[in-house]
Amino acid sequence: MIRVAVAGAAGRMGQAVVAAVQGAEDMQLTGRADPALDTALADVLGDADVVVDFTRPDTALANALACLEAGVHVVIGTTGFDVEPLRQARGANVFVAPNFAISAVLMMRFAAEASRHMAKAEIVELHHDGKLDAPSGTAARTAQLMAGEVPIHSVRLPGLVAHQEVILGDVGQSLTIRQDSYARESFMPGVLLAVRRVGELEESPLIGLEHLLF
Ligand SMILES: NC(=O)c1ccc[n+]([C@@H]2O[C@H](COP(=O)([O-])OP(=O)(O)OC[C@H]3O[C@@H](n4cnc5c(N)ncnc54)[C@H](O)[C@@H]3O)[C@@H](O)[C@H]2O)c1
């Protein structure tokens, strides 16, 4: 059994992760850390093999460093923070994914390929209006994987979950690649895969679900 604690357990994503871990036969939920639950991350580290972090951009790095110091592997879904300091950190493994949905990973892959054959591209990313960071981690990662400069436009509206269009243009033609996460369950198979694999990574931090899928 993998003992899993969730940081940000009271949040939109954290609640979905708690349910997914409870539904996984090879995992045991050992802790739920969140200021909203009056439980600090430090209180749950002693009982965990892996922490899954879906918190805020301003706390994800400190949380990850606390996990590593305690020798606990960490799977990070939080976006909009600088991962560079984690390259120096040791103690346990770190896996980071800006997007845990398989359709989003495929969208990034197809966009990267298409950008090598089309003249220009722009990204429109659309998210719910509770999202703190802009541009989204997925859009930033997509642009990083694509050839050339790729401008990003951010839309924040109630009712949306997580959506992205990559629009590529060339003489007399265009190509649109669109990905939609309609529900937070879309991220859960990727999160559980990362929890199962984070302990055996050969490289840390490892960034991107594609490294576990392909
Ligand atoms: N990687 C992905 O696939 C993916 C998908 C969706 C969202 N996200 C990202 O996940 C993060 C969370 O999104 P959300 O919509 O669930 O946000 P949310 O605001 O609903 O939840 C965040 C939770 O973290 C808690 N929190 C704050 N500081 C904390 C700390 N120090 N320790 C523990 N918990 C703390 C808050 O109280 C809150 O309950 C965001 O960065 C978002 O961009 C990533």
mmCIF file of C-alpha atoms and ligand atoms in Angstrom:
data_model
loop_
_atom_site.group_PDB
_atom_site.id
_atom_site.type_symbol
_atom_site.label_atom_id
_atom_site.label_comp_id
_atom_site.label_asym_id
_atom_site.label_seq_id
_atom_site.Cartn_x
_atom_site.Cartn_y
_atom_site.Cartn_z
ATOM 1 C CA MET A 1 0.000 0.000 0.000
ATOM 2 C CA ILE A 2 1.264 3.495 -0.849
ATOM 3 C CA ARG A 3 0.525 5.891 2.008
ATOM 4 C CA VAL A 4 -0.690 9.161 0.478
ATOM 5 C CA ALA A 5 -1.303 12.561 2.059
ATOM 6 C CA VAL A 6 -2.981 15.390 0.160
ATOM 7 C CA ALA A 7 -1.915 19.048 0.525
ATOM 8 C CA GLY A 8 -4.738 21.400 -0.384
ATOM 9 C CA ALA A 9 -7.207 18.649 0.541
ATOM 10 C CA ALA A 10 -10.131 21.066 0.994
ATOM 11 C CA GLY A 11 -9.684 22.674 -2.430
ATOM 12 C CA ARG A 12 -11.403 21.877 -5.732
ATOM 13 C CA MET A 13 -8.597 19.603 -6.938
ATOM 14 C CA GLY A 14 -7.639 18.357 -3.468
ATOM 15 C CA GLN A 15 -11.132 16.988 -2.833
ATOM 16 C CA ALA A 16 -11.045 15.100 -6.128
ATOM 17 C CA VAL A 17 -7.605 13.669 -5.257
ATOM 18 C CA VAL A 18 -8.830 12.565 -1.805
ATOM 19 C CA ALA A 19 -11.707 10.680 -3.454
ATOM 20 C CA ALA A 20 -9.431 9.139 -6.102
ATOM 21 C CA VAL A 21 -6.880 7.937 -3.511
ATOM 22 C CA GLN A 22 -9.684 6.490 -1.359
ATOM 23 C CA GLY A 23 -10.939 4.620 -4.448
ATOM 24 C CA ALA A 24 -7.501 3.196 -5.363
ATOM 25 C CA GLU A 25 -6.917 -0.359 -4.096
ATOM 26 C CA ASP A 26 -3.146 0.072 -3.789
ATOM 27 C CA MET A 27 -3.283 3.352 -1.824
ATOM 28 C CA GLN A 28 -4.177 4.447 1.660
ATOM 29 C CA LEU A 29 -5.154 8.057 2.441
ATOM 30 C CA THR A 30 -3.136 8.964 5.544
ATOM 31 C CA GLY A 31 -3.539 12.720 5.757
ATOM 32 C CA ARG A 32 -5.433 15.770 4.556
ATOM 33 C CA ALA A 33 -3.472 19.007 4.994
ATOM 34 C CA ASP A 34 -5.153 22.353 4.442
ATOM 35 C CA PRO A 35 -5.479 25.559 6.507
ATOM 36 C CA ALA A 36 -9.222 25.207 5.892
ATOM 37 C CA LEU A 37 -9.082 21.866 7.770
ATOM 38 C CA ASP A 38 -6.784 23.237 10.509
ATOM 39 C CA THR A 39 -4.121 20.694 9.525
ATOM 40 C CA ALA A 40 -0.604 21.756 8.542
ATOM 41 C CA LEU A 41 1.480 19.795 6.044
ATOM 42 C CA ALA A 42 4.062 19.105 8.805
ATOM 43 C CA ASP A 43 1.349 17.220 10.749
ATOM 44 C CA VAL A 44 0.792 14.657 7.956
ATOM 45 C CA LEU A 45 4.356 14.074 6.715
ATOM 46 C CA GLY A 46 5.204 11.432 9.333
ATOM 47 C CA ASP A 47 2.602 8.975 7.997
ATOM 48 C CA ALA A 48 3.089 9.488 4.243
ATOM 49 C CA ASP A 49 5.195 7.900 1.495
ATOM 50 C CA VAL A 50 3.905 10.408 -1.070
ATOM 51 C CA VAL A 51 2.329 13.867 -0.799
ATOM 52 C CA VAL A 52 0.112 15.145 -3.609
ATOM 53 C CA ASP A 53 0.138 18.967 -3.700
ATOM 54 C CA PHE A 54 -2.685 20.974 -5.271
ATOM 55 C CA THR A 55 -2.384 24.207 -3.303
ATOM 56 C CA ARG A 56 -1.380 27.721 -4.385
ATOM 57 C CA PRO A 57 1.513 29.176 -6.413
ATOM 58 C CA ASP A 58 2.853 30.971 -3.315
ATOM 59 C CA THR A 59 3.116 27.863 -1.151
ATOM 60 C CA ALA A 60 3.863 24.914 -3.462
ATOM 61 C CA LEU A 61 7.656 25.320 -3.395
ATOM 62 C CA ALA A 62 7.873 25.551 0.420
ATOM 63 C CA ASN A 63 5.579 22.523 0.698
ATOM 64 C CA ALA A 64 7.750 20.510 -1.704
ATOM 65 C CA LEU A 65 10.949 21.413 0.163
ATOM 66 C CA ALA A 66 9.326 20.358 3.467
ATOM 67 C CA CYS A 67 8.382 16.998 1.901
ATOM 68 C CA LEU A 68 11.923 16.408 0.630
ATOM 69 C CA GLU A 69 13.429 17.318 3.979
ATOM 70 C CA ALA A 70 11.188 14.683 5.557
ATOM 71 C CA GLY A 71 12.171 12.118 2.891
ATOM 72 C CA VAL A 72 8.653 12.056 1.426
ATOM 73 C CA HIS A 73 8.133 11.939 -2.358
ATOM 74 C CA VAL A 74 5.962 14.690 -3.786
ATOM 75 C CA VAL A 75 3.643 14.887 -6.787
ATOM 76 C CA ILE A 76 2.899 18.521 -7.630
ATOM 77 C CA GLY A 77 -0.080 19.698 -9.649
ATOM 78 C CA THR A 78 0.030 23.301 -8.462
ATOM 79 C CA THR A 79 0.906 25.681 -11.299
ATOM 80 C CA GLY A 80 2.422 29.160 -11.545
ATOM 81 C CA PHE A 81 5.470 28.677 -9.294
ATOM 82 C CA ASP A 82 9.201 28.456 -10.061
ATOM 83 C CA VAL A 83 10.419 24.828 -10.105
ATOM 84 C CA GLU A 84 14.122 25.797 -10.485
ATOM 85 C CA PRO A 85 15.019 25.633 -6.726
ATOM 86 C CA LEU A 86 13.823 21.989 -6.731
ATOM 87 C CA ARG A 87 16.696 21.061 -9.066
ATOM 88 C CA GLN A 88 19.131 21.464 -6.149
ATOM 89 C CA ALA A 89 16.936 19.681 -3.599
ATOM 90 C CA ARG A 90 17.556 16.082 -2.499
ATOM 91 C CA GLY A 91 15.982 13.711 0.001
ATOM 92 C CA ALA A 92 13.191 12.188 -2.096
ATOM 93 C CA ASN A 93 11.714 12.480 -5.595
ATOM 94 C CA VAL A 94 9.625 15.253 -7.141
ATOM 95 C CA PHE A 95 7.199 14.844 -10.029
ATOM 96 C CA VAL A 96 5.528 17.952 -11.474
ATOM 97 C CA ALA A 97 2.857 18.111 -14.162
ATOM 98 C CA PRO A 98 1.205 21.320 -15.358
ATOM 99 C CA ASN A 99 -1.649 19.132 -16.602
ATOM 100 C CA PHE A 100 -2.552 15.574 -15.551
ATOM 101 C CA ALA A 101 -5.221 15.001 -18.255
ATOM 102 C CA ILE A 102 -4.223 12.614 -21.057
ATOM 103 C CA SER A 103 -6.073 14.732 -23.633
ATOM 104 C CA ALA A 104 -4.022 17.767 -22.576
ATOM 105 C CA VAL A 105 -0.750 15.851 -22.830
ATOM 106 C CA LEU A 106 -1.755 14.757 -26.348
ATOM 107 C CA MET A 107 -2.759 18.340 -27.241
ATOM 108 C CA MET A 108 0.694 19.593 -26.190
ATOM 109 C CA ARG A 109 2.397 16.863 -28.198
ATOM 110 C CA PHE A 110 0.337 17.538 -31.370
ATOM 111 C CA ALA A 111 0.834 21.314 -30.988
ATOM 112 C CA ALA A 112 4.605 20.871 -30.733
ATOM 113 C CA GLU A 113 4.613 18.749 -33.882
ATOM 114 C CA ALA A 114 2.301 21.103 -35.806
ATOM 115 C CA SER A 115 4.360 24.180 -34.903
ATOM 116 C CA ARG A 116 7.295 22.777 -36.868
ATOM 117 C CA HIS A 117 5.225 22.842 -40.079
ATOM 118 C CA MET A 118 3.075 25.994 -39.744
ATOM 119 C CA ALA A 119 4.242 29.630 -39.961
ATOM 120 C CA LYS A 120 2.783 31.060 -36.715
ATOM 121 C CA ALA A 121 0.721 30.051 -33.730
ATOM 122 C CA GLU A 122 -1.131 31.551 -30.784
ATOM 123 C CA ILE A 123 -2.669 29.954 -27.680
ATOM 124 C CA VAL A 124 -6.012 30.817 -26.084
ATOM 125 C CA GLU A 125 -6.378 29.242 -22.636
ATOM 126 C CA LEU A 126 -9.718 29.417 -20.819
ATOM 127 C CA HIS A 127 -10.263 28.616 -17.121
ATOM 128 C CA HIS A 128 -12.733 29.116 -14.252
ATOM 129 C CA ASP A 129 -12.528 32.544 -12.604
ATOM 130 C CA GLY A 130 -11.094 31.117 -9.339
ATOM 131 C CA LYS A 131 -7.771 30.330 -11.009
ATOM 132 C CA LEU A 132 -4.965 32.420 -9.457
ATOM 133 C CA ASP A 133 -2.264 32.225 -12.145
ATOM 134 C CA ALA A 134 -2.242 33.486 -15.738
ATOM 135 C CA PRO A 135 -1.105 32.305 -18.183
ATOM 136 C CA SER A 136 -1.916 28.742 -17.152
ATOM 137 C CA GLY A 137 0.909 26.281 -16.514
ATOM 138 C CA THR A 138 -0.396 24.202 -19.413
ATOM 139 C CA ALA A 139 -0.272 27.133 -21.836
ATOM 140 C CA ALA A 140 3.231 28.111 -20.703
ATOM 141 C CA ARG A 141 4.411 24.517 -21.095
ATOM 142 C CA THR A 142 2.752 24.186 -24.530
ATOM 143 C CA ALA A 143 4.467 27.358 -25.749
ATOM 144 C CA GLN A 144 7.786 26.078 -24.399
ATOM 145 C CA LEU A 145 7.421 22.842 -26.388
ATOM 146 C CA MET A 146 6.432 24.637 -29.637
ATOM 147 C CA ALA A 147 8.742 26.188 -32.226
ATOM 148 C CA GLY A 148 8.942 30.011 -32.402
ATOM 149 C CA GLU A 149 7.386 32.708 -30.232
ATOM 150 C CA VAL A 150 3.837 31.740 -29.252
ATOM 151 C CA PRO A 151 1.671 34.486 -27.671
ATOM 152 C CA ILE A 152 -0.790 33.332 -24.973
ATOM 153 C CA HIS A 153 -4.254 34.823 -24.301
ATOM 154 C CA SER A 154 -5.987 34.060 -20.988
ATOM 155 C CA VAL A 155 -9.761 33.968 -20.432
ATOM 156 C CA ARG A 156 -11.254 33.611 -16.894
ATOM 157 C CA LEU A 157 -15.002 32.975 -16.667
ATOM 158 C CA PRO A 158 -17.396 31.219 -14.265
ATOM 159 C CA GLY A 159 -18.655 27.879 -15.574
ATOM 160 C CA LEU A 160 -15.384 26.920 -17.237
ATOM 161 C CA VAL A 161 -13.036 24.218 -15.853
ATOM 162 C CA ALA A 162 -9.840 24.015 -17.977
ATOM 163 C CA HIS A 163 -9.717 24.480 -21.749
ATOM 164 C CA GLN A 164 -7.151 25.422 -24.369
ATOM 165 C CA GLU A 165 -6.999 26.161 -28.087
ATOM 166 C CA VAL A 166 -3.783 26.178 -30.053
ATOM 167 C CA ILE A 167 -4.419 28.008 -33.343
ATOM 168 C CA LEU A 168 -1.793 27.652 -36.043
ATOM 169 C CA GLY A 169 -1.823 29.740 -39.226
ATOM 170 C CA ASP A 170 -0.105 29.633 -42.595
ATOM 171 C CA VAL A 171 -0.844 30.964 -46.089
ATOM 172 C CA GLY A 172 -4.555 30.358 -46.814
ATOM 173 C CA GLN A 173 -5.012 27.799 -44.016
ATOM 174 C CA SER A 174 -5.260 27.303 -40.280
ATOM 175 C CA LEU A 175 -5.315 24.422 -37.822
ATOM 176 C CA THR A 176 -7.019 24.521 -34.416
ATOM 177 C CA ILE A 177 -6.199 21.962 -31.717
ATOM 178 C CA ARG A 178 -8.648 22.166 -28.811
ATOM 179 C CA GLN A 179 -8.621 20.378 -25.467
ATOM 180 C CA ASP A 180 -11.309 20.501 -22.770
ATOM 181 C CA SER A 181 -11.357 19.226 -19.196
ATOM 182 C CA TYR A 182 -15.058 19.352 -18.269
ATOM 183 C CA ALA A 183 -14.563 17.829 -14.811
ATOM 184 C CA ARG A 184 -11.719 17.478 -12.319
ATOM 185 C CA GLU A 185 -11.980 13.685 -12.582
ATOM 186 C CA SER A 186 -10.176 14.088 -15.937
ATOM 187 C CA PHE A 187 -6.938 14.676 -14.005
ATOM 188 C CA MET A 188 -7.207 11.723 -11.612
ATOM 189 C CA PRO A 189 -5.814 8.789 -13.677
ATOM 190 C CA GLY A 190 -2.694 10.891 -14.303
ATOM 191 C CA VAL A 191 -2.368 11.838 -10.634
ATOM 192 C CA LEU A 192 -2.673 8.186 -9.508
ATOM 193 C CA LEU A 193 -0.119 7.106 -12.131
ATOM 194 C CA ALA A 194 2.320 9.719 -10.807
ATOM 195 C CA VAL A 195 1.758 8.587 -7.198
ATOM 196 C CA ARG A 196 2.573 5.000 -8.236
ATOM 197 C CA ARG A 197 5.719 5.993 -10.134
ATOM 198 C CA VAL A 198 7.247 8.922 -8.191
ATOM 199 C CA GLY A 199 9.217 6.649 -5.848
ATOM 200 C CA GLU A 200 11.152 5.043 -8.702
ATOM 201 C CA LEU A 201 12.095 8.071 -10.843
ATOM 202 C CA GLU A 202 15.592 8.059 -12.302
ATOM 203 C CA GLU A 203 15.571 11.850 -12.620
ATOM 204 C CA SER A 204 14.164 14.430 -10.181
ATOM 205 C CA PRO A 205 12.433 16.755 -10.539
ATOM 206 C CA LEU A 206 10.703 15.139 -13.507
ATOM 207 C CA ILE A 207 8.346 17.546 -15.277
ATOM 208 C CA GLY A 208 5.482 16.454 -17.520
ATOM 209 C CA LEU A 209 3.132 13.465 -17.546
ATOM 210 C CA GLU A 210 4.373 12.568 -21.037
ATOM 211 C CA HIS A 211 7.510 11.108 -19.418
ATOM 212 C CA LEU A 212 5.375 8.538 -17.589
ATOM 213 C CA LEU A 213 3.004 7.822 -20.492
ATOM 214 C CA PHE A 214 5.158 7.479 -23.611
HETATM 215 N N1 LIG B 1 -1.752 19.974 -12.881
HETATM 216 C C1 LIG B 1 -3.051 19.881 -13.176
HETATM 217 O O1 LIG B 1 -3.492 18.985 -13.923
HETATM 218 C C2 LIG B 1 -3.999 20.872 -12.568
HETATM 219 C C3 LIG B 1 -5.377 20.802 -12.808
HETATM 220 C C4 LIG B 1 -6.210 21.715 -12.178
HETATM 221 C C5 LIG B 1 -5.681 22.673 -11.321
HETATM 222 N N2 LIG B 1 -4.330 22.726 -11.127
HETATM 223 C C6 LIG B 1 -3.704 23.655 -10.177
HETATM 224 O O2 LIG B 1 -3.908 23.145 -8.873
HETATM 225 C C7 LIG B 1 -3.869 24.221 -7.923
HETATM 226 C C8 LIG B 1 -5.096 24.143 -7.017
HETATM 227 O O3 LIG B 1 -6.252 24.435 -7.783
HETATM 228 P P1 LIG B 1 -7.697 24.420 -7.091
HETATM 229 O O4 LIG B 1 -8.651 24.884 -8.126
HETATM 230 O O5 LIG B 1 -7.937 23.126 -6.376
HETATM 231 O O6 LIG B 1 -7.506 25.590 -5.995
HETATM 232 P P2 LIG B 1 -8.349 25.820 -4.665
HETATM 233 O O7 LIG B 1 -8.166 27.266 -4.309
HETATM 234 O O8 LIG B 1 -9.731 25.289 -4.803
HETATM 235 O O9 LIG B 1 -7.599 24.898 -3.573
HETATM 236 C C9 LIG B 1 -6.345 25.190 -3.019
HETATM 237 C C10 LIG B 1 -6.367 24.701 -1.564
HETATM 238 O O10 LIG B 1 -5.044 24.787 -1.026
HETATM 239 C C11 LIG B 1 -5.170 25.166 0.329
HETATM 240 N N3 LIG B 1 -3.879 25.659 0.813
HETATM 241 C C12 LIG B 1 -3.367 26.913 0.749
HETATM 242 N N4 LIG B 1 -2.146 26.949 1.321
HETATM 243 C C13 LIG B 1 -1.865 25.678 1.750
HETATM 244 C C14 LIG B 1 -0.753 25.079 2.408
HETATM 245 N N5 LIG B 1 0.342 25.794 2.729
HETATM 246 N N6 LIG B 1 -0.806 23.755 2.685
HETATM 247 C C15 LIG B 1 -1.884 23.013 2.362
HETATM 248 N N7 LIG B 1 -2.984 23.535 1.733
HETATM 249 C C16 LIG B 1 -2.966 24.856 1.434
HETATM 250 C C17 LIG B 1 -6.290 26.200 0.323
HETATM 251 O O11 LIG B 1 -6.834 26.383 1.625
HETATM 252 C C18 LIG B 1 -7.268 25.551 -0.653
HETATM 253 O O12 LIG B 1 -8.200 24.695 0.010
HETATM 254 C C19 LIG B 1 -3.767 25.509 -8.771
HETATM 255 O O13 LIG B 1 -2.414 25.920 -8.831
HETATM 256 C C20 LIG B 1 -4.246 25.068 -10.149
HETATM 257 O O14 LIG B 1 -3.702 25.838 -11.193
HETATM 258 C C21 LIG B 1 -3.498 21.847 -11.729
#
